[in-house]
XYZ file of C-alpha atoms in Angstrom:
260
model
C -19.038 -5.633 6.690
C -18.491 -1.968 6.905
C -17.505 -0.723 9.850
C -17.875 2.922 11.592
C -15.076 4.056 13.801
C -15.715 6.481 16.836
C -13.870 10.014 17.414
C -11.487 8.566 20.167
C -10.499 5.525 17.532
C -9.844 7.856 14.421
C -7.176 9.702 17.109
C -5.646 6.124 17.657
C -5.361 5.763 14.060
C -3.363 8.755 13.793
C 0.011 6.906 14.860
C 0.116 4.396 12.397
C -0.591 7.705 9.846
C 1.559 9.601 10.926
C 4.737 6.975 10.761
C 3.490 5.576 7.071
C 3.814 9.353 6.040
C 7.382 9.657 7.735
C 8.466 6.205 6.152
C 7.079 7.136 2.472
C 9.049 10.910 2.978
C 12.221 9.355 3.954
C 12.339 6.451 1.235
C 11.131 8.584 -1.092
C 14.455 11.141 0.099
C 17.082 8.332 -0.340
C 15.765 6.560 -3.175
C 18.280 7.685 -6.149
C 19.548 6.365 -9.858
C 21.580 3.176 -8.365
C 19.267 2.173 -5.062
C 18.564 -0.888 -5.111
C 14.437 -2.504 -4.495
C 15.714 -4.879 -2.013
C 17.519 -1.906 -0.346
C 14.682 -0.096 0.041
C 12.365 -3.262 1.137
C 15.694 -3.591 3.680
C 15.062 0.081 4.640
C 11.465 0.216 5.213
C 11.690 -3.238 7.516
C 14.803 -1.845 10.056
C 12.026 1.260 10.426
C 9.326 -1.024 11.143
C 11.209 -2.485 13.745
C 12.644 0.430 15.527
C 8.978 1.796 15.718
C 7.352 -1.558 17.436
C 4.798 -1.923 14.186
C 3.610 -4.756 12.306
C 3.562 -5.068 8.860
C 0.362 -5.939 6.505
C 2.101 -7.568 3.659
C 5.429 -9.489 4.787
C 2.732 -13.219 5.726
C -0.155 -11.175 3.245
C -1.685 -13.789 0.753
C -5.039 -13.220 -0.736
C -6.512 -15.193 -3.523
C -5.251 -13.127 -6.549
C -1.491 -13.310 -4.666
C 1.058 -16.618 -5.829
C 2.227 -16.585 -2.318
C 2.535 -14.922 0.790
C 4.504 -11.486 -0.101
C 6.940 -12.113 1.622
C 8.466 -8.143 1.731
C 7.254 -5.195 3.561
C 6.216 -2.431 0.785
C 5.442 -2.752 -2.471
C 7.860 -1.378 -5.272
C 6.327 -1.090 -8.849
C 8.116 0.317 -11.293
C 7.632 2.122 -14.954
C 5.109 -0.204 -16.717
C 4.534 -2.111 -13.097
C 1.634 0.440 -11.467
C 0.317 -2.055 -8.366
C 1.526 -4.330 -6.123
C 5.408 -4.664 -7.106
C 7.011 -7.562 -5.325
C 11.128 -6.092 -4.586
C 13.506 -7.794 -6.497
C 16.884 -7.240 -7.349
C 16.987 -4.511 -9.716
C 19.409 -1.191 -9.451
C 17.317 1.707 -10.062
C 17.963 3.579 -13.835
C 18.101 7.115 -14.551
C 14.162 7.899 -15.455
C 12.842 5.552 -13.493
C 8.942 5.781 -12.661
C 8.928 4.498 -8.786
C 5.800 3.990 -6.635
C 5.954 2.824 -3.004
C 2.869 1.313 -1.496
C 2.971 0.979 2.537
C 0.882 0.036 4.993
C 1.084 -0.593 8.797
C -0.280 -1.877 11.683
C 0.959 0.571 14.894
C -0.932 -0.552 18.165
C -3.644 -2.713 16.286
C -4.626 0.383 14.018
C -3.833 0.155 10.162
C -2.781 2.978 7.999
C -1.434 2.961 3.952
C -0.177 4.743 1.718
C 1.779 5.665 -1.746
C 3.573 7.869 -4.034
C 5.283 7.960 -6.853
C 7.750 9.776 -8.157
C 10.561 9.826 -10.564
C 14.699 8.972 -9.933
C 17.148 11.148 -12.217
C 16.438 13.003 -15.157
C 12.092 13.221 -15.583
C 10.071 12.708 -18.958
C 7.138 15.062 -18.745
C 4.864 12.740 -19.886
C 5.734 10.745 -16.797
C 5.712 14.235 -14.511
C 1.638 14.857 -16.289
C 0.695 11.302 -15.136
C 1.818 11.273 -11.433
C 0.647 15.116 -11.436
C -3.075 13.544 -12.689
C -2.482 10.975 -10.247
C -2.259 13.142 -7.231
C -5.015 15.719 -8.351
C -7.410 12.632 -8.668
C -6.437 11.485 -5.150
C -7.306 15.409 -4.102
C -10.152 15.734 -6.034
C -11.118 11.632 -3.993
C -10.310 13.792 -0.642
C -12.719 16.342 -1.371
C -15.390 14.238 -1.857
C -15.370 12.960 0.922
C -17.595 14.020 3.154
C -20.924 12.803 5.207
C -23.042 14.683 2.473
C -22.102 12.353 -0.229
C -21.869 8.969 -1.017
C -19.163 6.364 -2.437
C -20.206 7.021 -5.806
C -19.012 10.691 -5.327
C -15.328 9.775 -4.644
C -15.304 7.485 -7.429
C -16.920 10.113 -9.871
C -14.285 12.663 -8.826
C -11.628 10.287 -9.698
C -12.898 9.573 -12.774
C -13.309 12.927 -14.099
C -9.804 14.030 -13.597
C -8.679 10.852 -15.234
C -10.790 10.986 -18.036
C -10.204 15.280 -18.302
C -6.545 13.767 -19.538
C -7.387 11.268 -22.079
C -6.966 8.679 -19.713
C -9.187 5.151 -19.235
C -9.910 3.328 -16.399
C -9.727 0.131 -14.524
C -11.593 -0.860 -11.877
C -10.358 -4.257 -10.844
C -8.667 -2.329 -8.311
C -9.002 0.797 -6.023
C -9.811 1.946 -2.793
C -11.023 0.168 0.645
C -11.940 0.064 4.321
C -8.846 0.537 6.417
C -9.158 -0.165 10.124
C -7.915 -3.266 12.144
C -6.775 -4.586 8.947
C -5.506 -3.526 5.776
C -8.682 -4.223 2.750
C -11.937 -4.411 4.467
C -15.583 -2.922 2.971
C -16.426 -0.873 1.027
C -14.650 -0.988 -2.348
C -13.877 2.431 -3.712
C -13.667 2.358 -7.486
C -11.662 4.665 -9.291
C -14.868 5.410 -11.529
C -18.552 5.996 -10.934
C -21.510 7.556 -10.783
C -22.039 10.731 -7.949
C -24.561 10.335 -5.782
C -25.017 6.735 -6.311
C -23.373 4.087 -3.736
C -22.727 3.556 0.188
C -23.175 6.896 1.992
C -20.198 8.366 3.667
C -20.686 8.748 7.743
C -18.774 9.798 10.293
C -16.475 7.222 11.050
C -15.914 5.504 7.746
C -11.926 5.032 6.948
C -11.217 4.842 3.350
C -7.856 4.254 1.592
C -8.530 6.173 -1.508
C -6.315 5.082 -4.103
C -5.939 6.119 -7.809
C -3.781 4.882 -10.176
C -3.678 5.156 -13.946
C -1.460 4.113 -16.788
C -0.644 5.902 -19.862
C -2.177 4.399 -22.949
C -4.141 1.644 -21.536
C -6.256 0.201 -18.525
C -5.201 -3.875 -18.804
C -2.836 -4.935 -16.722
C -1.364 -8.789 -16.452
C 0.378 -10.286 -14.046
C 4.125 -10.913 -14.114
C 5.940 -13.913 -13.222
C 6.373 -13.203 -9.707
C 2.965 -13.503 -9.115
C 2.331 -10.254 -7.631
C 3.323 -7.656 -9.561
C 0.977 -5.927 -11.946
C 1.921 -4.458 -15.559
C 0.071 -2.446 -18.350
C -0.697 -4.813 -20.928
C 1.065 -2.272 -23.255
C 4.336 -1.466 -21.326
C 2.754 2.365 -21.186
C 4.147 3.102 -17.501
C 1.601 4.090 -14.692
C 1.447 6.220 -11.222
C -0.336 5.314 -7.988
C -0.597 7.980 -5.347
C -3.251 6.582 -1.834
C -3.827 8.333 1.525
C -5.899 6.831 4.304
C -9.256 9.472 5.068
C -11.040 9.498 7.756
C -15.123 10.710 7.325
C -16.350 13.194 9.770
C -19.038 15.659 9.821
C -16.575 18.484 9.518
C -14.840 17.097 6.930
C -12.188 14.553 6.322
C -8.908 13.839 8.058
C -5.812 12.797 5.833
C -4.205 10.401 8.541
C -1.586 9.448 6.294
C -0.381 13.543 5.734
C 3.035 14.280 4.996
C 2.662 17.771 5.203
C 4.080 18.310 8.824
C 7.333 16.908 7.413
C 7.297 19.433 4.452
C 6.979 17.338 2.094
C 3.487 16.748 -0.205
């Protein structure tokens, strides 16, 4: 079911935004060559505590998950693009990282990611997060009451694609509100004008994510994380939106921190 969220509830989503976008910032400050994923898991959970919220992955377990996660962000790296169960790797100079979070602050949800690299950067890693977060803009702009699901996806699709770049759909965007995945899906490919219409109140977690030379992905042997079928390395950049009829709200901005 979709659900519509009123002016005064959008504001009460703005905590939970606002301290994903200060976690992401400050992981994404101390994460260096040598840090290692369980570190940062370590990190992210003494900051969940401190602040008094819940998270949305440590008991999560949906059907296409082995287990219950079991940690509270997601750390996929190089060829690993989604879902990235920490484990206890040290962090190598080049290293493709992307952090997924999401919260629950006073029964309100918000998530998020980046990605960025550690050490010394390959540009072809630099043009794919760069696509990455020009896709998720282009998803932002799109979203308003005038248009319709189809619109975001379409945006997405044609930055993507404007790069050489192909496109799975298996997974992408979502309601965000009392909890973490709800209605409607957002697919990172579409057709404008064609889809769900975007009202005021709708709160989206738009989330693009591409991999170099390929769109199939398998599973590894944690049962959580997801590779490229190629070992091509990928980028995943989300921000939670909220609709209105003056145009959408980033809740999960990082700006105020001066950071992007």
């Amino acid at each position: 079911m979709i659900e519509l969220r009123t002016p005064a509830e959008i504001e009460q989503m703005r905590p939970a935004g606002r301290f994903v976008a200060e976690v992401l910032a400050t992981l994404r400050d101390e994460t260096k060559v040598g840090t290692n994923l369980l570190s940062i898991d370590k990190r992210a959970h003494d900051m969940i505590r401190k602040a008094g919220a819940e998270s949305c992955y440590i008991d999560y377990h949906p059907s296409f998950g082995a287990s219950p996660f079991g940690k509270v962000i997601c750390t996929s790296i190089n060829d690993a693009v989604l879902h990235g169960l920490p484990h206890d790797y040290v962090l190598r100079d080049g290293d493709l990282v992307s952090l997924d979070f999401a919260v629950s602050v006073d029964g309100w949800v918000a998530d998020s990611a980046i990605s960025f690299i550690v050490g010394t950067p390959r540009e072809e890693d630099l043009q794919l997060i760069d696509t990455t977060q020009r896709a998720l803009a282009a998803a932002i702009e799109a979203s308003q009451t005038t248009n319709r699901i189809g619109d975001i996806s379409a945006a997405v699709g044609a930055v993507a694609h404007a790069e050489g770049l192909t496109i799975n759909t298996d997974f992408g965007g979502h309601g965000v509100g009392r909890t973490m995945h709800g209605d409607p899906h957002v697919p990172n490919e579409g057709k404008a004008g064609r889809g769900y219409p975007l009202r005021a109140g709708l709160v989206l977690a738009l989330e693009p994510w591409f991999l170099q030379t390929t769109n199939e992905i398998y599973t590894d042997q944690d049962g959580w994380t997801l590779r490229s079928a190629d070992g091509s390395r990928g980028a995943h950049c989300e921000h939670t939106v909220a609709m209105t009829d003056d145009g959408p709200i980033v809740l999960t901005d990082r700006s105020f921190l001066g950071v992007d």
